[in-house]
């Protein structure tokens, strides 16, 4: 009986150190949930190196610095198409007017020597150039505004879809954490149920213990009573037997003598008072 | 290396996403910083296989595109640049015919 009690107590003692109320602390639960998540991520990373590699390429900052960035505006140009670098290249040697002087001088040279021949295509080109300049000056700003609006819309759409995706995943991560926290609560509930059952078992055990005690006591009391009764009966029997025997042994002479003696005694007593 | 593959030196884990305008090999001295007496050895170090030449032109093309064409708010400049280069190119290849339209015999 003693060993069974010890065995039954053991699980309770084990749980005693991490009590129900200790575990109820939300912080502990959350931290353990985080740990679980990170451990899960680590395990997945080990299991799926390719995916993890892709994720790293997307997330880590050193990789992000390698990512080419789309320029906001095009390279600076002068006269509509000549790169600004061409002009700045001249500045240290010739000053600010140098590139223009070079261009003009080269054109003059080519034209005057008729290396550049002004045939009919030249005049066609000149008129087309004038039309182009007029068109750019006239319609350029409106087209630019329209294109800017278009690209802004496109980028807003893309960012929106990206952000909504991110939001969705963040919220699902939050939900996942929440459900993990809830699952943690389930273990607490289990714990409580186990404790409850242990308590019930304990109560049943004690009840039975009490029952056994009372039963044993009843039997012992019965034995005691039996013995007492036997003893009483035998005592009674014995005394009755002795009395009857004594009474039987008394003869009438003896009785008479006793009576006489009694009277004498009474007389003696009377005389004294 | 097959047709359409990335350059052999390109490694995604080191270089990040592939940039067609970027040279992934070991960079040599830029042409603009080469001294005149270093020019011959510099030229001899060049990889002159047709593949490498095409790759260099492709990189230059992509660099130009990134700078002028693929920007967020581009302008008309790249179209004028293309037009100008095309004009010069076609003038050059047709120069033999244009030469006959000269107005003056002596300059």
Coordinates of C-alpha atoms in Angstrom, one line a residue, chain A residues 53 63 66 70-75 80-81 83 85 112-117 119 148 151-152 155, chain B residues 12-17 67-68 70-73 77 80-81 84 91 95 98 101-104 107:
Chain A
X53 CA 19.4 30.4 -50.7
X63 CA 22.8 40.8 -51.2
X66 CA 24.3 44.0 -55.1
X70 CA 16.5 51.5 -61.6
X71 CA 17.5 55.1 -62.2
X72 CA 14.8 57.7 -61.7
X73 CA 16.0 59.9 -64.6
X74 CA 18.0 59.2 -67.7
X75 CA 21.6 60.4 -68.1
X80 CA 18.7 66.9 -76.9
X81 CA 21.0 63.9 -77.2
X83 CA 25.8 63.0 -73.2
X85 CA 30.0 63.5 -70.1
X112 CA 34.2 73.6 -96.0
X113 CA 36.2 70.7 -97.3
X114 CA 33.1 69.0 -98.5
X115 CA 33.9 65.9 -96.6
X116 CA 30.4 66.2 -95.4
X117 CA 28.5 66.7 -98.6
X119 CA 23.3 66.8 -101.1
X148 CA 4.8 60.1 -65.7
X151 CA 4.5 55.0 -64.7
X152 CA 3.4 56.3 -61.3
X155 CA 4.5 51.5 -59.8
Chain B
X12 CA 24.4 34.3 -57.7
X13 CA 25.2 33.9 -54.1
X14 CA 28.1 36.4 -54.4
X15 CA 26.9 38.8 -57.1
X16 CA 23.2 38.9 -56.5
X17 CA 20.7 39.1 -59.3
X67 CA 21.3 54.7 -68.4
X68 CA 18.9 56.2 -70.9
X70 CA 15.2 51.8 -68.8
X71 CA 14.9 54.6 -66.4
X72 CA 11.7 55.5 -64.5
X73 CA 11.2 58.9 -66.1
X77 CA 17.2 61.7 -75.7
X80 CA 17.6 61.0 -80.8
X81 CA 20.8 59.2 -79.9
X84 CA 22.0 60.2 -84.8
X91 CA 26.0 58.2 -94.1
X95 CA 29.6 57.7 -98.5
X98 CA 27.2 60.9 -101.5
X101 CA 27.1 65.0 -105.2
X102 CA 30.0 67.4 -104.3
X103 CA 29.4 70.9 -105.6
X104 CA 33.0 72.0 -105.8
X107 CA 38.5 73.1 -101.8

